[in-house]
Coordinates of C-alpha atoms and ligand atoms in Angstrom, one line a residue:
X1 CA 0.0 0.0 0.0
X2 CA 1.4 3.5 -1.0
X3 CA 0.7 6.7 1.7
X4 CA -3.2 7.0 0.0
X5 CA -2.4 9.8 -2.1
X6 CA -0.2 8.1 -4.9
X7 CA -1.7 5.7 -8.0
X8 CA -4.3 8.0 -8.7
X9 CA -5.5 8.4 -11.9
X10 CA -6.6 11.6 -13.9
X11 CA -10.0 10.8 -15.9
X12 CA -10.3 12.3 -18.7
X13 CA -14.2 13.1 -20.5
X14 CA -14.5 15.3 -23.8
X15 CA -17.8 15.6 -25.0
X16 CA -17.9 18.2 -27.9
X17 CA -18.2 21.1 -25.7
X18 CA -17.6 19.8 -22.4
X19 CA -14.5 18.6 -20.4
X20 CA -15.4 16.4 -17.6
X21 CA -11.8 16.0 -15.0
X22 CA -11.9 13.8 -11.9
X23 CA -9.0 12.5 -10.0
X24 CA -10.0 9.3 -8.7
X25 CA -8.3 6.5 -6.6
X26 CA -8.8 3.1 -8.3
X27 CA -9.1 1.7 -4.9
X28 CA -11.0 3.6 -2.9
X29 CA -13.2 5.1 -5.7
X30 CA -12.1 8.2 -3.5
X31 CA -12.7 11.8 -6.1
X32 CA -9.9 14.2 -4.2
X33 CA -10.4 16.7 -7.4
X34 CA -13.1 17.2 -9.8
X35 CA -13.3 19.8 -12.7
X36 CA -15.9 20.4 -15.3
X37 CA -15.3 22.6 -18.6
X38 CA -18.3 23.9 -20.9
X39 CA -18.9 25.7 -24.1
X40 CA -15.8 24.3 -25.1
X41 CA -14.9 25.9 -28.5
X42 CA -17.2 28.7 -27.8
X43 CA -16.3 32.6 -26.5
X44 CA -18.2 31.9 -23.7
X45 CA -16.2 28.5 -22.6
X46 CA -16.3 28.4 -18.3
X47 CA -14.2 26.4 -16.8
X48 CA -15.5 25.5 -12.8
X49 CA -13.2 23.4 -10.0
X50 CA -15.0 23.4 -6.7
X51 CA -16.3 27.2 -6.3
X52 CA -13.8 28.7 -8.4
X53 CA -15.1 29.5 -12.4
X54 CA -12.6 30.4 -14.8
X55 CA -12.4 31.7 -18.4
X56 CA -9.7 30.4 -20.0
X57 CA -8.2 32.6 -22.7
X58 CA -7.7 30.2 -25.2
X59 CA -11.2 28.3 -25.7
X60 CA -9.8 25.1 -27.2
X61 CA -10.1 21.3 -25.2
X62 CA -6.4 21.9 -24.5
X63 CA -7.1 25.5 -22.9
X64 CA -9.7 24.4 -20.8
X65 CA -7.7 21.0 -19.7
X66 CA -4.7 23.5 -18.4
X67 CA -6.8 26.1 -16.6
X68 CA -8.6 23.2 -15.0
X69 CA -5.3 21.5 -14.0
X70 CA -4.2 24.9 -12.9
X71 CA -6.1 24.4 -10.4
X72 CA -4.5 20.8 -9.1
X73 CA -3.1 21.1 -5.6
X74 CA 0.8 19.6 -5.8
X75 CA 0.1 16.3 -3.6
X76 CA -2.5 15.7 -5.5
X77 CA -0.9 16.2 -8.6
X78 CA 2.2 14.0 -7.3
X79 CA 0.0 10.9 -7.1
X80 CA -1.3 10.4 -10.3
X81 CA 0.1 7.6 -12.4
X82 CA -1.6 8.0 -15.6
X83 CA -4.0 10.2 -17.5
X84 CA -7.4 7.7 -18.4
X85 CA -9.5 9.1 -21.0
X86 CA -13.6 8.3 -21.5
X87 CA -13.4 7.7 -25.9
X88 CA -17.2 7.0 -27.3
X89 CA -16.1 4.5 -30.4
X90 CA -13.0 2.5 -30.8
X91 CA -14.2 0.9 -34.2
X92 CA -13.9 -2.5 -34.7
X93 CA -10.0 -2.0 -33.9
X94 CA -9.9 -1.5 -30.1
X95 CA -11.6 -4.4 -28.3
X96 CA -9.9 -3.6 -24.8
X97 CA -8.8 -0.7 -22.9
X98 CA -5.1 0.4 -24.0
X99 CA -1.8 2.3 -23.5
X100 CA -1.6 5.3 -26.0
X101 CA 1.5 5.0 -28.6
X102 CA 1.4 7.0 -32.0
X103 CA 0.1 3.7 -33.5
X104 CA -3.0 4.2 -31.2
X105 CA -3.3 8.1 -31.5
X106 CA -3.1 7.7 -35.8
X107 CA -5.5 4.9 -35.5
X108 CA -7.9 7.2 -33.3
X109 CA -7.6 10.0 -35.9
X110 CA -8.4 7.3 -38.7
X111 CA -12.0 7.0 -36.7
X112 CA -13.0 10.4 -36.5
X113 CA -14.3 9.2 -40.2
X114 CA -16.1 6.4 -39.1
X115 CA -17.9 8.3 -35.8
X116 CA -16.8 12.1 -36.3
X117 CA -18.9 13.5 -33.7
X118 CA -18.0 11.1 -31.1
X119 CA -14.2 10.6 -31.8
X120 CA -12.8 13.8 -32.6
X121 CA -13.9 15.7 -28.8
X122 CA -11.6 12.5 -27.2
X123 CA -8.7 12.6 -29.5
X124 CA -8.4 16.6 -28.3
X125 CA -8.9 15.3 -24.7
X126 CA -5.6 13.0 -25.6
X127 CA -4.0 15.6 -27.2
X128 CA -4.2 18.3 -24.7
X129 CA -3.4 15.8 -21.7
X130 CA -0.4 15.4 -23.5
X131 CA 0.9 18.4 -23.9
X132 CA -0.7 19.7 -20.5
X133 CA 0.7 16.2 -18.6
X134 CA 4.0 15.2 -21.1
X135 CA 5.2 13.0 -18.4
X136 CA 2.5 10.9 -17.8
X137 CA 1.2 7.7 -19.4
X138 CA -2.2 8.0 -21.1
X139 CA -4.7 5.2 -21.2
X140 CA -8.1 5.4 -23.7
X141 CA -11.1 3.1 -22.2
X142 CA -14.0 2.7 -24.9
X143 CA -17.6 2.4 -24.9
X144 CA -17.7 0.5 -27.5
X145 CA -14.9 -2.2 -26.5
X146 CA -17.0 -4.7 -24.0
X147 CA -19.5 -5.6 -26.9
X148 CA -16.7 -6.8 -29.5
X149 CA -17.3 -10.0 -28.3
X150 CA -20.9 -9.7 -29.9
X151 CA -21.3 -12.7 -32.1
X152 CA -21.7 -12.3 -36.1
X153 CA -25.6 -12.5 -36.0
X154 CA -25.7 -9.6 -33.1
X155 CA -23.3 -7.1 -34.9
X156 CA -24.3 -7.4 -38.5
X157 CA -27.6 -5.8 -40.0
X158 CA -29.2 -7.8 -43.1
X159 CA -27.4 -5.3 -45.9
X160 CA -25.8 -5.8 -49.1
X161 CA -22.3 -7.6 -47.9
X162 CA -19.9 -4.4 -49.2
X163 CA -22.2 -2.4 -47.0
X164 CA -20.2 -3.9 -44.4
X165 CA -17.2 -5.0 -45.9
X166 CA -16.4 -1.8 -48.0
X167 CA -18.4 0.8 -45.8
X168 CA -18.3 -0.7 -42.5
X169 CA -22.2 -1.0 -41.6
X170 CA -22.0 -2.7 -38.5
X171 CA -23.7 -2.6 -35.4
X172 CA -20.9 -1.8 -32.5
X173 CA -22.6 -0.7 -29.5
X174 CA -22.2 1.6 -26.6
X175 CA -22.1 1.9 -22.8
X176 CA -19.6 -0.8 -22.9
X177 CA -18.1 0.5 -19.5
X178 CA -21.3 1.2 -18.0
X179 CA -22.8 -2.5 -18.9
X180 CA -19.4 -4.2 -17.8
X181 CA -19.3 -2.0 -14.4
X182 CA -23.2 -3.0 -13.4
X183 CA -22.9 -6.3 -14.1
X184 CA -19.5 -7.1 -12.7
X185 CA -21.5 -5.7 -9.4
X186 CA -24.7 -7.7 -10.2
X187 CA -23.0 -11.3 -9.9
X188 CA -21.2 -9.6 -5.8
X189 CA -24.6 -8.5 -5.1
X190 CA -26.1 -12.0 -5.9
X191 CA -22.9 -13.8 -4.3
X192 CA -22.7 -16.2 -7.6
X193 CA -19.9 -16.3 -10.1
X194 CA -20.3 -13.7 -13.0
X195 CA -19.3 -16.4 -15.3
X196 CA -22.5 -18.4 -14.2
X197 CA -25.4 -15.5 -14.4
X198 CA -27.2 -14.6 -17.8
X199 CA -27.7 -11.1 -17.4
X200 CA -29.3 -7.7 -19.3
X201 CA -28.3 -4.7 -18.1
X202 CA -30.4 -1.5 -19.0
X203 CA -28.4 1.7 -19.0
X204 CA -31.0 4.2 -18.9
X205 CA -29.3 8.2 -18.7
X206 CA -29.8 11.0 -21.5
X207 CA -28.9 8.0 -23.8
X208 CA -30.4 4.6 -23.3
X209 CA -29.3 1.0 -24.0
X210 CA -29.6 -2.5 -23.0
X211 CA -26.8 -5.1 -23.2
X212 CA -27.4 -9.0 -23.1
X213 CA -24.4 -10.2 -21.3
X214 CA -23.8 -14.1 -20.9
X215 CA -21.1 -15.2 -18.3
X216 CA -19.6 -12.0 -17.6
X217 CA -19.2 -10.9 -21.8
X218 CA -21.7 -8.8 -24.2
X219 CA -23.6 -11.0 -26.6
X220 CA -26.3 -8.4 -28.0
X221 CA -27.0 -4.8 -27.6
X222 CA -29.3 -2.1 -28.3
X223 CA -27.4 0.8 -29.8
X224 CA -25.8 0.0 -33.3
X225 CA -23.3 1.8 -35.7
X226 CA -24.4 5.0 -33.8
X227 CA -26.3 5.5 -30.5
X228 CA -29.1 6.3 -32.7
X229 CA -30.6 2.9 -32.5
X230 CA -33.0 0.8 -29.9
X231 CA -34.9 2.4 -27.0
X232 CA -36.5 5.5 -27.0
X233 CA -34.0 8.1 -25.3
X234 CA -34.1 11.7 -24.2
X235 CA -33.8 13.2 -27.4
X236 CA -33.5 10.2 -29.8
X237 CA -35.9 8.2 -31.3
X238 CA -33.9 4.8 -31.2
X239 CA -35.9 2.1 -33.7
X240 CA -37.5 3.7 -36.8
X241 CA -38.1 2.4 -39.8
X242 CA -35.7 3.8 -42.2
X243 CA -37.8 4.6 -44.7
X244 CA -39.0 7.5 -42.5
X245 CA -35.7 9.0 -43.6
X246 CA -36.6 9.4 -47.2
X247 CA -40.4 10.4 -46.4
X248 CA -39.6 13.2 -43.8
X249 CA -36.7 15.0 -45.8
X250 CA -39.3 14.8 -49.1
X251 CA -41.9 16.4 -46.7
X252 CA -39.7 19.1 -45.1
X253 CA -37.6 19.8 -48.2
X254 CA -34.1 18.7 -46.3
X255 CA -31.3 16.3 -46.4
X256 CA -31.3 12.7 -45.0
X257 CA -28.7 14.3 -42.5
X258 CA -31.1 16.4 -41.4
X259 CA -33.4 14.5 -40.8
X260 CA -31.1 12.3 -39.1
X261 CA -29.9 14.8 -36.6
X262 CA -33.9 15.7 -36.2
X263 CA -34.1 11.8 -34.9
X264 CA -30.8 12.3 -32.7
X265 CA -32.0 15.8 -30.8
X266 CA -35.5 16.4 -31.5
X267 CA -37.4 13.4 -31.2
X268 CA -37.4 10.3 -28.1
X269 CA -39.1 11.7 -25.3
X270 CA -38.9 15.8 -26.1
X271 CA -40.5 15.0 -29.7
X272 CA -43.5 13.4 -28.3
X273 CA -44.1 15.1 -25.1
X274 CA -41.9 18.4 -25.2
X275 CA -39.9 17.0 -22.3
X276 CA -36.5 15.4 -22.2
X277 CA -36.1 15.0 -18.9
X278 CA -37.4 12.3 -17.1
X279 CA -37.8 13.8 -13.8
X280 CA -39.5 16.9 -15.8
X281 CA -41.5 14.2 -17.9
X282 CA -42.8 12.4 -14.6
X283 CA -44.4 15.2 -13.2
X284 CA -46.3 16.1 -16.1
X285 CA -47.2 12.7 -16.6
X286 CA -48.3 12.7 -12.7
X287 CA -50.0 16.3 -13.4
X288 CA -52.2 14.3 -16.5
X289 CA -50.5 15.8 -19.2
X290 CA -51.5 13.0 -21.7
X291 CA -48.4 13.6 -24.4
X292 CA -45.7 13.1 -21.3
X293 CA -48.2 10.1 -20.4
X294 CA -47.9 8.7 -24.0
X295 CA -43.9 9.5 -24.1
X296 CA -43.5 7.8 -20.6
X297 CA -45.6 4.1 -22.0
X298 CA -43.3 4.4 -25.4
X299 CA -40.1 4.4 -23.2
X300 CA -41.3 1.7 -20.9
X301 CA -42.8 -0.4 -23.9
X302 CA -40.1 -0.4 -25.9
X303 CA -38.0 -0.8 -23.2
X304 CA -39.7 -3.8 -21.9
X305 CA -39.4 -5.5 -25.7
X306 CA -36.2 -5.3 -25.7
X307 CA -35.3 -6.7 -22.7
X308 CA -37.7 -9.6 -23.5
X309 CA -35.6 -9.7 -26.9
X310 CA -32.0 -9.7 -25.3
X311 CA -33.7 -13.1 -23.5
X312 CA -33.3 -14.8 -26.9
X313 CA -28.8 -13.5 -26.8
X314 CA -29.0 -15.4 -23.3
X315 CA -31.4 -18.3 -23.5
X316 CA -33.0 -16.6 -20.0
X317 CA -32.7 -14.6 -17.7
X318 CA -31.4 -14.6 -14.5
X319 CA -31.2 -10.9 -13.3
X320 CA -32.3 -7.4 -14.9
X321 CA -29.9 -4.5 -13.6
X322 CA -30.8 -1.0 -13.8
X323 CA -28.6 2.0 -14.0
X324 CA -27.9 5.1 -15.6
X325 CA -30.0 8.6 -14.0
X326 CA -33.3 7.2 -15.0
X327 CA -32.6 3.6 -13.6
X328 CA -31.7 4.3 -10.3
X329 CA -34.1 7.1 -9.1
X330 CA -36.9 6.6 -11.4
X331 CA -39.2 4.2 -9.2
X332 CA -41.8 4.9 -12.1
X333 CA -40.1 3.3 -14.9
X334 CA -38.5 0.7 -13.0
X335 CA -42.1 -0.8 -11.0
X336 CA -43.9 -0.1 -15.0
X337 CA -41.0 -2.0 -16.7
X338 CA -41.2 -5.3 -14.2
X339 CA -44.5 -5.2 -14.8
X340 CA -44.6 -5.5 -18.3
X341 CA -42.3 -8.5 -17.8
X342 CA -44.2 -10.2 -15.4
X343 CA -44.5 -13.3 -17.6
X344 CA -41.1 -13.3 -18.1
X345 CA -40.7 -14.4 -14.0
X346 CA -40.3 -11.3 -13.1
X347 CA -42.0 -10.3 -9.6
X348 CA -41.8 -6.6 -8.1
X349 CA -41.3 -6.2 -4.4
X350 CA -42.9 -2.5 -4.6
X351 CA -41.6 -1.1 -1.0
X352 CA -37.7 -2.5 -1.9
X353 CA -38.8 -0.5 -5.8
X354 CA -39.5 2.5 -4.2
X355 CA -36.7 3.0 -1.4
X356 CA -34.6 5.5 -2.8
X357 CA -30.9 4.8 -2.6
X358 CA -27.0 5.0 -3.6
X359 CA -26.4 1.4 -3.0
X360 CA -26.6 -0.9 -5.2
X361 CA -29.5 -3.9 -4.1
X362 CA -32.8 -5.8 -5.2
X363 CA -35.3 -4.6 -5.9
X364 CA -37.5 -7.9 -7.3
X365 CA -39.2 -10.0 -4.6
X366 CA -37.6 -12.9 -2.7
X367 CA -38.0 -16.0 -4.3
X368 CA -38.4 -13.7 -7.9
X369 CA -37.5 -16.4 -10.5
X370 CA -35.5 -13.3 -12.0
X371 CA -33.5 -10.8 -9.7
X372 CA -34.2 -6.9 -10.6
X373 CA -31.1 -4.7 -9.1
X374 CA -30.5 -1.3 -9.0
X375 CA -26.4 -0.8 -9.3
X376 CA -25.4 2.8 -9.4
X377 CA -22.6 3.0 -12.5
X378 CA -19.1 4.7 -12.0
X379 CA -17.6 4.6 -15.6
X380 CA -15.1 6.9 -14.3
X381 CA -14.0 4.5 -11.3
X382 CA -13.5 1.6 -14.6
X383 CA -11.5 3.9 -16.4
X384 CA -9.2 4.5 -13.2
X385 CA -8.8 1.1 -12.7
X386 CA -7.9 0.4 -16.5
X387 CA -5.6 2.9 -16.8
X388 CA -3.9 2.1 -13.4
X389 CA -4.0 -1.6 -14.2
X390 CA -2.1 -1.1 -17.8
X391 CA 0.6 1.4 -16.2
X392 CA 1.6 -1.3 -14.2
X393 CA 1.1 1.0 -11.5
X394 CA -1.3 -1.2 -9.0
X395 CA 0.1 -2.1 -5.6
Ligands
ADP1 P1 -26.1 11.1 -18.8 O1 -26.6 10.1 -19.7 O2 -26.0 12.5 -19.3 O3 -25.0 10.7 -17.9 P2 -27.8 10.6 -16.4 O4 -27.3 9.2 -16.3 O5 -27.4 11.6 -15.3 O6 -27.4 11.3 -17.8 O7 -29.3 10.6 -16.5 C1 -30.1 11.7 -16.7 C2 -31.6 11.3 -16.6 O8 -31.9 10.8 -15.3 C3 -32.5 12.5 -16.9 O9 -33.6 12.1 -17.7 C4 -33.0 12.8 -15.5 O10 -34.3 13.4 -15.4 C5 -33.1 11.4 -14.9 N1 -33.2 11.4 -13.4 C6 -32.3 11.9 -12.5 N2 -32.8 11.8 -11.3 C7 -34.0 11.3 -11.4 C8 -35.1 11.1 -10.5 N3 -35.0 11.3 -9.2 N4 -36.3 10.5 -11.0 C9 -36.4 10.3 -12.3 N5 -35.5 10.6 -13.2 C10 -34.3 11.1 -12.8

């Protein structure tokens, strides 16, 4: 054991226009700093560490990631042994966590085409750690990663074959860190080996997705080539039949891309009921506000079918975990989504469904043929524990 403050890790989250820093301590899951950047790219980029708000002169990821680290107190700085950054798709290419080389940084920049929106925000989070933080190792964990052991039938849509093999029209999947975290807890909570337990796990934030995962590895998921597909999200519509495409940019006089980005941020729960939101979308519902009512059954619905369809990737089911903002506070969606698999085996115990709580536990009722649990996710506490693990840093 080191004195508590060394073989910390750095973790690293670019969104587009945000830079999310934590340091966090791989064992204790302890957050001794914690940094958040917006507008990013904008003249109005703020960058916030405890109750201190910055402006950082130059705008860029890298700008922000040094004012931010400006603020680093010296021990804690001292401690770290490696820089882990949060990157959305790693392609077909990166189906673990790894050590960043120039092989790995020019094979990132070769995504950016494949996922442009997704990849480019983390390869400037790379970048400016390592100009900001020269001396220390980087490490890139992927959301994509856990489900590269999906097999053929899960990952490939039924296209032309050079769709895939000349275009690469796959699906790939997301949440990978998320899904692995929960259900990694799922199998200590249920005191039986991971490798034994047939498990979905149903990631439900401002993005949603479900993961069948069979002895402790992804075998289907919900999300495809983009989070665009599966359940019905905040702002996305998930499933759609592509033909909508076509129809809706004929009827409105704009591009497919368009109309795609109209399915990304304007549709899911804010296109049908004006609220993205859950807790926002609740209350209306609550208040009888019949389109947050309608938006609230589509989430469950579809929800509920796809779970029942992930069933098929396992050949059962023993346990349903919930995570993500949505699945661990909202008691709504969780008691209407066990419901609507009650034939499935699955049996509510509606005082443990409505405790509120940061622990993760059951919520399903003794004896429940299949096990419902609520495990709060900490992709940040994988990505520590990646990065620390492939330094070669872990005491
Ligand atoms: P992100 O995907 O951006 O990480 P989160 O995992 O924080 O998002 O989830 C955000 C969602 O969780 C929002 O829809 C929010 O309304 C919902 N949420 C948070 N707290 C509650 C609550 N107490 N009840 C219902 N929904 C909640």
């Amino acid at each position: 054991m080191g004195d508590g403050a060394a073989g910390r890790v750095l973790v690293v989250n670019c969104g587009s226009s945000t830079v999310k820093l934590a340091v966090v301590d791989p064992d204790t899951g302890e957050r001794p700093f914690a940094g958040l950047a917006d507008r990013v790219g904008t003249p109005d980029a703020s960058v916030r560490v405890g109750t201190t708000t910055r402006t950082p002169d130059d705008t860029s990821h890298r700008g922000a990631l040094a004012v931010a680290l400006e603020e680093l107190p010296d021990d804690v700085r001292s401690g770290l042994v490696a820089v882990g950054h949060r990157i959305v798709h790693g392609g077909a290419r990166f189906t673990r966590s790894v050590v960043v080389d120039d092989d790995v940084l020019a094979e990132l920049r070769g995504l950016t085409d494949l996922a442009p929106l997704h990849v480019a925000p983390g390869v400037a989070g790379i970048e400016a750690a390592l100009s900001v933080l020269p001396d220390l190792p980087q490490v890139t964990v992927f959301d994509t990663a856990f489900h590269q052991t999906m097999p053929e039938r899960a990952y490939r849509y039924a296209v032309p074959e050079d769709w895939y093999a000349e275009h690469g029209v796959r699906r790939y999947g997301f949440h990978g860190t998320s899904h692995r975290y929960v259900t990694a807890v799922a199998a200590e909570v249920l005191d039986r080996p991971l490798e034994s337990l047939r498990l979905v796990s149903a990631h439900l934030g401002n993005g949603c997705s479900a993961a069948a995962v069979l002895h402790g590895r992804s075998v289907d998921t919900t999300m495809g080539l983009t989070p665009l597909e599966g359940l019905v999200m905040g702002t996305r519509s998930g499933d759609i039949d592509p033909a909508v495409v076509e129809h809706m940019a004929r009827r409105l006089g704009v591009s497919a891309a368009e109309v795609v980005a109209l399915l990304n941020r304007e549709s899911g729960l804010l296109g049908v009921s004006g609220h993205r939101d859950m807790r926002e979308l609740e209350a209306a519902a609550l208040a009888g506000d019949a389109p947050a009512q309608l938006a609230l059954e589509l989430f469950c619905y579809r929800l509920a079918k796809h779970v029942a369809g992930l069933t098929v990737a396992l050949g059962g089911l023993d346990a349903l975990v919930f995570t993500g903002g949505i699945g661990e506070n909202s008691t709504g969606v969780r008691a209407r989504v066990q419901e609507l698999l009650a034939h499935l085996g699955v049996r509510a115990d509606e005082g443990a469904n409505a405790v509120r709580s940061q622990e993760a536990r059951r919520v399903s009722a003794p004896g429940s043929p299949v096990d419902v649990l609520v495990i709060p996710t900490d992709e940040e506490l994988v990505i520590a524990r990646d990065a620390r693990e492939l330094v070669g840093a872990a005491r």
